Coordinates of C-alpha atoms in Angstrom, one line a residue:
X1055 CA 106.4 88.6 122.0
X1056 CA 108.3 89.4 125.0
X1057 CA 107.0 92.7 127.0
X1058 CA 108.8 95.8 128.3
X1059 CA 108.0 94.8 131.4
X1060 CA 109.7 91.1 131.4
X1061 CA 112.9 93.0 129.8
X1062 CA 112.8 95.7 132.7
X1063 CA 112.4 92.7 135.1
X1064 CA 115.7 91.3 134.0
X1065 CA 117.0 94.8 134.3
X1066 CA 118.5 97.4 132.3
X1067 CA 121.0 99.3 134.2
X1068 CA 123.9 100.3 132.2
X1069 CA 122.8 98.5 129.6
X1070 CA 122.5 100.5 126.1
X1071 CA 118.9 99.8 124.9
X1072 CA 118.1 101.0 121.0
X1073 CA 114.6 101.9 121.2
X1074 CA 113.1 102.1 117.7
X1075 CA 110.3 104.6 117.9
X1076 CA 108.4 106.8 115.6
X1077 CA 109.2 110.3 115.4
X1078 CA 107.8 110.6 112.0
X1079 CA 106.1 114.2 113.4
X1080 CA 105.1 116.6 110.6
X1081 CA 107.0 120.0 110.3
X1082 CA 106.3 123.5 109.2
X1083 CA 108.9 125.5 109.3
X1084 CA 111.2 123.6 111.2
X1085 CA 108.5 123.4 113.7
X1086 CA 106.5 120.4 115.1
X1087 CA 103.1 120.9 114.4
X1088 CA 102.0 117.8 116.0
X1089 CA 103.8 116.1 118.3
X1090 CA 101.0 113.2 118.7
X1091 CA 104.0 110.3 118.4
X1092 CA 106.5 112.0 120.3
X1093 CA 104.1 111.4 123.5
X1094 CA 103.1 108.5 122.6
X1095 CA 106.9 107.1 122.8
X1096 CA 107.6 108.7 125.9
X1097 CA 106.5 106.1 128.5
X1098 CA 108.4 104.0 127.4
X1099 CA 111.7 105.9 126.6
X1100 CA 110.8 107.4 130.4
X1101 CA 110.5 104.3 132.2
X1102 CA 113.7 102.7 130.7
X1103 CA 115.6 105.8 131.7
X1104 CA 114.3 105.7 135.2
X1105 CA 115.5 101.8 135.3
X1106 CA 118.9 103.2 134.1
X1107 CA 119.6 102.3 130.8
X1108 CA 121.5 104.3 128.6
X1109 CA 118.5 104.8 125.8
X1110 CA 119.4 105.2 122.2
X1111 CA 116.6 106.4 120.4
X1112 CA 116.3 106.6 116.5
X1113 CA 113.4 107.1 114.1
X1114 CA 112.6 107.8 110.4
X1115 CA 111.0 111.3 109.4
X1116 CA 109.6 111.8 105.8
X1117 CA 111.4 110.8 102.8
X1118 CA 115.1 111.5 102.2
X1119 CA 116.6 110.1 99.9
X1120 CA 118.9 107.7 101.6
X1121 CA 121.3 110.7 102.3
X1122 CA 121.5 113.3 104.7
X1123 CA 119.0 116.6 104.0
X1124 CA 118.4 119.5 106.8
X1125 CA 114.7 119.6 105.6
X1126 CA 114.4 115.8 107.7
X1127 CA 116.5 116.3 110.9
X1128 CA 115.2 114.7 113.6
X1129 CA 117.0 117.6 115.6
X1130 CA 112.9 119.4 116.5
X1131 CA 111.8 116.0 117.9
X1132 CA 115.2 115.2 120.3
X1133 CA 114.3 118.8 121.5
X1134 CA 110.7 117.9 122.2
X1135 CA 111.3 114.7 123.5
X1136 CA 113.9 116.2 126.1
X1137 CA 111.1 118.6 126.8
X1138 CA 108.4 116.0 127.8
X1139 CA 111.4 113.7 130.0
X1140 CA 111.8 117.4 131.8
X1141 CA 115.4 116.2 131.2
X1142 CA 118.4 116.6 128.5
X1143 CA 118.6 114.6 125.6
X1144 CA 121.4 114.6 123.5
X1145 CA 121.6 114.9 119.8
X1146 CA 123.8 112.7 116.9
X1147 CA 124.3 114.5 114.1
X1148 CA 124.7 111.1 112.1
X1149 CA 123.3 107.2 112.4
X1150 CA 126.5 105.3 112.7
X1151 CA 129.2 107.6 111.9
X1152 CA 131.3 109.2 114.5
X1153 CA 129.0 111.3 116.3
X1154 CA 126.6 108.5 116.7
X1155 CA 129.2 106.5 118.5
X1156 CA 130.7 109.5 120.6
X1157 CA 127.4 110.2 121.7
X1158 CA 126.3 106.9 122.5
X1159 CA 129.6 106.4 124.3
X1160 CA 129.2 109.4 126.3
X1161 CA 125.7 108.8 127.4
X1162 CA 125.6 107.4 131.5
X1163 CA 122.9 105.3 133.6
X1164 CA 119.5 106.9 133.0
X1165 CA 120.3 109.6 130.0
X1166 CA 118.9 109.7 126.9
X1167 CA 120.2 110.3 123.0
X1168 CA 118.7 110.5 119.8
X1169 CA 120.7 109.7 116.5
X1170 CA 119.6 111.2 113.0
X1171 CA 117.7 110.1 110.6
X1172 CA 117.5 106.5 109.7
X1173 CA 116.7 106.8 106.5
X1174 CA 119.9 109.4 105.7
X1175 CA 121.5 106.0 105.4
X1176 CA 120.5 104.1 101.9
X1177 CA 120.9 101.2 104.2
X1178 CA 117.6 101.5 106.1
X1179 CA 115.1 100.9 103.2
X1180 CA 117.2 99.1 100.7
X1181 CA 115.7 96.3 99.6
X1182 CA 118.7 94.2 99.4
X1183 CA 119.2 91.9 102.3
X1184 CA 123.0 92.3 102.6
X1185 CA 122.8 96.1 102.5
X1186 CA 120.0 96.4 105.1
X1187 CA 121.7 93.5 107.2
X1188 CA 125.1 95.4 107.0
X1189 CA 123.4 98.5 108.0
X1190 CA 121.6 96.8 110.9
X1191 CA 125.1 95.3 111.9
X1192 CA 126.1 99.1 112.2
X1193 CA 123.2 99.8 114.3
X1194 CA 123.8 96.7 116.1
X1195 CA 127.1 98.3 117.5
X1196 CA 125.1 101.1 119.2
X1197 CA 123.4 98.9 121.4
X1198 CA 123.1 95.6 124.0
X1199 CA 119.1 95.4 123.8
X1200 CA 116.6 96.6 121.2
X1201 CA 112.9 97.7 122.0
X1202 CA 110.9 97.9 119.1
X1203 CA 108.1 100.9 120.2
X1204 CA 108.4 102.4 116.5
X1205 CA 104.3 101.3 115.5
X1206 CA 104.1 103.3 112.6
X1207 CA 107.3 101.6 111.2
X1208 CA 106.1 98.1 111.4
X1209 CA 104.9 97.2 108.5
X1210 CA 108.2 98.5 106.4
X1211 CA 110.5 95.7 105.9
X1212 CA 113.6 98.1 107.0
X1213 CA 117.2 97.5 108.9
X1214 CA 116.0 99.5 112.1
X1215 CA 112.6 97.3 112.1
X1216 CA 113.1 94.3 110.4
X1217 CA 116.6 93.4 110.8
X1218 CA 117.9 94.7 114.1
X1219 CA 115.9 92.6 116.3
X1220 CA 118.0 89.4 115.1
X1221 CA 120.6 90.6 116.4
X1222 CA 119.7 92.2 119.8
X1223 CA 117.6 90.9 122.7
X1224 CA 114.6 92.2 121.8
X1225 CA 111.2 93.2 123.7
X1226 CA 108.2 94.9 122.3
X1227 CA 107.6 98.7 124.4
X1228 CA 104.5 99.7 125.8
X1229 CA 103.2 101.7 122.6
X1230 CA 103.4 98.4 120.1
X1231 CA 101.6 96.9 123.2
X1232 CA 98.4 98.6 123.6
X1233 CA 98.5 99.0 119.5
X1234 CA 98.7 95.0 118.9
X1235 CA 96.0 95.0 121.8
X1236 CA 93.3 97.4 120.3
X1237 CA 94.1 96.1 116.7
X1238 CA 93.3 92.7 118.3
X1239 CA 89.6 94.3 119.5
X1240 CA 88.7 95.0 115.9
X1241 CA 89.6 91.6 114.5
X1242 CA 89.1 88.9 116.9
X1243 CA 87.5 90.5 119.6
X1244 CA 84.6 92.5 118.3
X1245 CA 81.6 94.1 119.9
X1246 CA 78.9 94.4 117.4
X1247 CA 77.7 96.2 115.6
X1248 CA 80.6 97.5 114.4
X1249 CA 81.2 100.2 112.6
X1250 CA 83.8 101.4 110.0
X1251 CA 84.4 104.9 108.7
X1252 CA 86.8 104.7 105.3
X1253 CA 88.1 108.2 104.0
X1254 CA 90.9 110.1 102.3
X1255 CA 91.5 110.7 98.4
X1256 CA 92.6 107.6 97.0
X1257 CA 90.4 104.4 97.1
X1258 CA 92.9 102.4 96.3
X1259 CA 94.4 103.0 99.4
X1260 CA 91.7 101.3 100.7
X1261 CA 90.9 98.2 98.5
X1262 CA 92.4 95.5 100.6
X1263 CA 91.0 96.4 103.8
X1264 CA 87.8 96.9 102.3
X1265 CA 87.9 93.6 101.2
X1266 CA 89.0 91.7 104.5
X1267 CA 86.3 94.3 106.2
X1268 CA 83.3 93.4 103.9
X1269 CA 83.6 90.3 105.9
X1270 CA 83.8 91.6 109.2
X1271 CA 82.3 94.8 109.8
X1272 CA 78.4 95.0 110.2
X1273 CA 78.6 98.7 108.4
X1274 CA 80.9 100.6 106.4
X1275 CA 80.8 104.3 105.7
X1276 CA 82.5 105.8 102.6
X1277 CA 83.7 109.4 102.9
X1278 CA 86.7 111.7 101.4
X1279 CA 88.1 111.6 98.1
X1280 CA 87.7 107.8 97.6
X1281 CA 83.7 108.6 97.7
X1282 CA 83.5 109.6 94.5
X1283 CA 84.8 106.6 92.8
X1284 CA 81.8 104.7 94.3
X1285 CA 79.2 107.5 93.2
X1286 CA 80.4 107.0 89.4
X1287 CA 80.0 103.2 89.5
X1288 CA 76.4 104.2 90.3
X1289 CA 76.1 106.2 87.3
X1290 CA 76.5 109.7 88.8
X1291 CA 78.4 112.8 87.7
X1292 CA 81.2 113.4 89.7
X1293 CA 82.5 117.3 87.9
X1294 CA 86.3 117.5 89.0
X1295 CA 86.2 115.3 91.8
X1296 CA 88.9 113.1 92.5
X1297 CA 88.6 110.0 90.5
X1298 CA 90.2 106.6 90.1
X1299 CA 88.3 105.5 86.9
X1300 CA 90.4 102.0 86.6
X1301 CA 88.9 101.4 89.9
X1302 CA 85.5 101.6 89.2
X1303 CA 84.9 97.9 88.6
X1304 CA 86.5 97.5 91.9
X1305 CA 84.0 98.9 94.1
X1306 CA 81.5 97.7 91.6
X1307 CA 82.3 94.3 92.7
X1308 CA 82.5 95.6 96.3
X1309 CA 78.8 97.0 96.2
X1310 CA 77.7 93.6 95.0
X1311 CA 79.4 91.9 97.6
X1312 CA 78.3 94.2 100.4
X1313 CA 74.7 93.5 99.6
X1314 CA 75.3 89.6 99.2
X1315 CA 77.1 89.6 102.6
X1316 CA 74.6 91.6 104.3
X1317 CA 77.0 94.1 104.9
X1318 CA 75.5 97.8 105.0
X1319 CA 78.1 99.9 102.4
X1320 CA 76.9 103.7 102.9
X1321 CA 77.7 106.5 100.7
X1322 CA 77.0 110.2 100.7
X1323 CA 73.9 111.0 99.8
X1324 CA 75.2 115.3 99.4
X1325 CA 78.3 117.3 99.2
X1326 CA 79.2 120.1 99.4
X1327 CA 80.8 121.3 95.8
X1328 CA 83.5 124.1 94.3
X1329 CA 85.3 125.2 91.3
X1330 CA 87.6 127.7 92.8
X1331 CA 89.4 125.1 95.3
X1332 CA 92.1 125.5 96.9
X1333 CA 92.2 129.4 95.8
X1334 CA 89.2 130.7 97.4
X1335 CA 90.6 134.1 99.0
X1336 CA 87.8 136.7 98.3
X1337 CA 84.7 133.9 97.8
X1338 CA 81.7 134.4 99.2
X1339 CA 79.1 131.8 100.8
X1340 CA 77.6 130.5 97.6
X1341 CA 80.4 129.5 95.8
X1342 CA 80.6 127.1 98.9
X1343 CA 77.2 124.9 97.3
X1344 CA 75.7 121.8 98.9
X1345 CA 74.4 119.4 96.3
X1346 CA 72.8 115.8 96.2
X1347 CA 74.9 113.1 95.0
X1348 CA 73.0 113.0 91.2
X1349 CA 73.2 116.8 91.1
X1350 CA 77.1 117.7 91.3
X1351 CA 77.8 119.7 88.4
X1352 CA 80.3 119.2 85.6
X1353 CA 82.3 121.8 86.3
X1354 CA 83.0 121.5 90.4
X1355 CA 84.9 119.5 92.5
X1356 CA 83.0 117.4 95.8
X1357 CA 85.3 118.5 98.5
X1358 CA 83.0 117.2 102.1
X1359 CA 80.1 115.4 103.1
X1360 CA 76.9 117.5 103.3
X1361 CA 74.6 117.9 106.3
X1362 CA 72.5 115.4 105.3
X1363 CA 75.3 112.9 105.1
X1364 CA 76.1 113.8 108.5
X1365 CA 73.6 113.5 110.1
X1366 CA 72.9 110.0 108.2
X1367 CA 76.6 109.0 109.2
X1368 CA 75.9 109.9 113.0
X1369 CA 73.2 107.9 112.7
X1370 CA 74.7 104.9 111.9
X1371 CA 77.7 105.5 114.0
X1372 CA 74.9 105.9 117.5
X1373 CA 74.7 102.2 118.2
X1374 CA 77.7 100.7 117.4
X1375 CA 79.6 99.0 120.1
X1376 CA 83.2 99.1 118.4
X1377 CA 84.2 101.8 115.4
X1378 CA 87.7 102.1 113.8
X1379 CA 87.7 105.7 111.7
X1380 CA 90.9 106.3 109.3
X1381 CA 90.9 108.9 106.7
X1382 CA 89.1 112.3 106.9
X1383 CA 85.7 112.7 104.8
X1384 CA 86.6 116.5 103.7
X1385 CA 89.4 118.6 103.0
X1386 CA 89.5 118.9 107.2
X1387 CA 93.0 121.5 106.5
X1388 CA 90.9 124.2 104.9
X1389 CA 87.2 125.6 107.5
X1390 CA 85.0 125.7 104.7
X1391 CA 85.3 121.7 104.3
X1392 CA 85.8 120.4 107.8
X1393 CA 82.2 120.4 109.1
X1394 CA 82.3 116.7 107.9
X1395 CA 85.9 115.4 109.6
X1396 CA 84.6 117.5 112.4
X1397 CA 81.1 115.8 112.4
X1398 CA 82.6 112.2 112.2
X1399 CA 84.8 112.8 114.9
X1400 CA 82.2 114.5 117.4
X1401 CA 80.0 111.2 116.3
X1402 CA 83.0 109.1 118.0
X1403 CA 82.9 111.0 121.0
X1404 CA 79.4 110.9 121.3
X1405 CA 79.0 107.4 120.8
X1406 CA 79.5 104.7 123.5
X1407 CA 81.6 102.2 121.5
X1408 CA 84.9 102.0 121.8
X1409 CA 86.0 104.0 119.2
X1410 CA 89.4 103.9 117.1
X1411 CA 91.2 106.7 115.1
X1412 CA 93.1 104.3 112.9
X1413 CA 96.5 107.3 112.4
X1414 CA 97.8 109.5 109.9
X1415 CA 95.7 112.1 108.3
X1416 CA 92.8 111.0 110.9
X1417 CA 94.9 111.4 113.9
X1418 CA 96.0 114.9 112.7
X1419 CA 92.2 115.9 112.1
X1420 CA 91.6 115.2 115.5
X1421 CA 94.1 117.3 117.0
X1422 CA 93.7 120.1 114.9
X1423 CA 89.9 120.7 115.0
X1424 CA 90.3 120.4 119.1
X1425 CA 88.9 117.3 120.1
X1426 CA 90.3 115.8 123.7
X1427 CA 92.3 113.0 122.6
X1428 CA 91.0 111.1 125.9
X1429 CA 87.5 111.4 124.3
X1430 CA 87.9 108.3 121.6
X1431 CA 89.2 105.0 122.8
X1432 CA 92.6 104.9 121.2
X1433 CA 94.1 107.0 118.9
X1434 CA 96.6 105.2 116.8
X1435 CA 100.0 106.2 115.5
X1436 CA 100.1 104.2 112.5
X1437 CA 97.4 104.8 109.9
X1438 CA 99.5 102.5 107.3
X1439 CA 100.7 99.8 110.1
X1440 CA 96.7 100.0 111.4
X1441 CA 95.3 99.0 107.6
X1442 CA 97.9 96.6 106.9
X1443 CA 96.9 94.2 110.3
X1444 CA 93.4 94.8 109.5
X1445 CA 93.8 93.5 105.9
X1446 CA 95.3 90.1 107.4
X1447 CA 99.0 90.9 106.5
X1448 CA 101.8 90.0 108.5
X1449 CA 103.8 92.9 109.6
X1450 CA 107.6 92.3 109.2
X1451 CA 108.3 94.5 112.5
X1452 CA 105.6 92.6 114.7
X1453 CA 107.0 89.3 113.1
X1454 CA 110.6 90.6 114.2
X1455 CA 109.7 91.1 117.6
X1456 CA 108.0 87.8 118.0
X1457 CA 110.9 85.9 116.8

């Protein structure tokens, strides 16, 4: 995979260099509300400006529907980004239309643009090779080089990701870089023991890289909504907890194997339980119960680890050389049920390993309960991209860059 660094050695100047990055920043209210993968781009948009090159950036956000909607404008992030280059970026209104090309056209040695929204174009995500290929082609026009920096994008067979590169000198930018590096720390180069934290609702989110993990991880902790699927396949009451019943002969199967393997699988051992979530206005502190795993009642919903489980979790999490964390163990968003997220998180920075937040929802947690980013390790910016390496896949936009 050829580096930023080889590409900059070659030099840039004049040269229109796409960078595919991953603005993918959530918004409320038009507003960013974390702007985590904006900065994480920005070395790399930065240092390619300073070389000269006339930088065409372009990203996905959210989920349009392969036509243009106001709601996914990347038009807060090109104003962020121009605020963290202290310089002015400009803005196309389109992908490949004319104000892409005018604005590309117009940019000079050393300025930045941003286009809209890939995915306002059906083209990006179709899953027909000639209509992604004659999208890239499109996108191809824009540009002399391409620098694939968009990590949380990688493992989406799309034109901007997957196709481009064929048809651009390509290089990988410094983001994909130290990503493919720590990824590379928790599969091939691993300090024991190590450690993996596993949350968020669904658990089968989480079934394939349970399965690769259960034969490399030394202990797995099981938090979040996905918890409670594990505690019925022991035989306890869950109340209104989130549930995957077809999946309970999964993780059955997975508890067998963890023991077999020697692999320590830990669950809660309490929660903390309601029947009034999300409205809570005007509750007081004991409809906010704690509860051992056997004594949830029928009628509430698990919604965090307990104390117990936290302290237990910390625990296991004290002499661990290397732990990747992805998905938060509570409902983090709401104070009454982010002791838990907060208590994983606090065991990272406590602990001496080096320590992963594997993206998404985890990444956001982090931020928002007010932990210093340069606390943990590495922070990734692609929960999904993060899972899919770990599981042993191949990721088309890695396998695009090395090709």
């Amino acid at each position: 995979m050829k580096t930023i660094d080889e590409l900059l050695a070659e030099g840039v100047a004049g040269k229109r260099v796409f960078v595919r990055a991953d603005l993918n920043v959530p918004l409320a209210n038009g507003e960013i509300t974390d702007d985590g993968r904006i900065r994480a781009v920005q070395p790399t948009i930065a240092k390619l400006a300073e070389a000269g090159a006339r930088v065409v950036v372009a990203s996905h956000l959210g989920r349009p529907k392969g036509a243009p909607d106001p709601a996914f404008s990347l038009a807060p992030a090109a104003k962020r980004l121009g605020e963290l280059l202290a310089a002015d970026v400009a803005f196309a209104t389109d992908t490949v239309g004319d104000s892409a090309k005018a604005t590309v056209a117009a940019l000079a040695d050393g300025k930045v643009a941003v286009i809209e929204n890939l995915r306002f174009n059906a083209g990006e995500t179709s899953k027909d090779d000639a209509e992604r290929g004659a999208f890239a082609d499109q996108l191809a026009e824009l540009a002399d080089v391409y620098v694939g920096d968009g990590f949380g994008a990688v493992h989406r067979k799309h034109a901007s990701v997957f196709d481009l590169p064929a048809r651009l000198p390509h290089a990988a930018g410094y983001l994909i870089a130290t990503e493919v590096g720590v990824l590379k720390k928790l599969t091939a180069e691993v300090e024991r023991p190590y450690v993996v934290v596993l949350g968020g609702a669904k658990v089968s989110d989480k079934l394939a890289v349970i399965d690769e993990l259960l034969g490399k991880a030394d202990r797995i902790l099981i938090g979040g909504g996905m918890a409670y699927t594990f505690l019925k396949a022991l035989g306890h009451e869950v109340g209104i907890s989130l549930l995957q019943e077809d999946q309970i002969p999964k993780v059955t199967e997975y508890m067998k194997r963890a023991k077999e393997t020697g692999v320590e699988l830990v669950l809660p051992v309490d929660v903390l339980v309601s029947k009034d979530f999300p409205d809570l206005k005007g509750k007081t502190p004991a409809d906010f119960e704690t509860v051992a795993v056997d004594g949830i009642p029928a009628d509430k919903e698990g919604l965090d680890i307990g104390p117990k489980t936290r302290e237990l979790y910390a625990s296991k999490i004290a002499d661990a050389k290397t732990v990747f964390w992805n998905g938060p163990v509570g409902v983090f968003e709401h104070p009454d049920y982010a002791g838990g997220t907060t208590a994983i998180a606090q065991a990272l920075v406590d602990s001496s390993a080096f320590t992963v937040v594997g993206g998404g929802d985890s990444a956001a947690a982090v931020r928002i309960l007010g932990f210093d980013e340069n606390a943990f390790g590495h922070i990734s910016t692609g929960g999904g991209a993060s899972l899919e390496y770990l599981e042993g896949k191949t990721l088309p936009g890695l396998a695009a860059l090395e090709g």
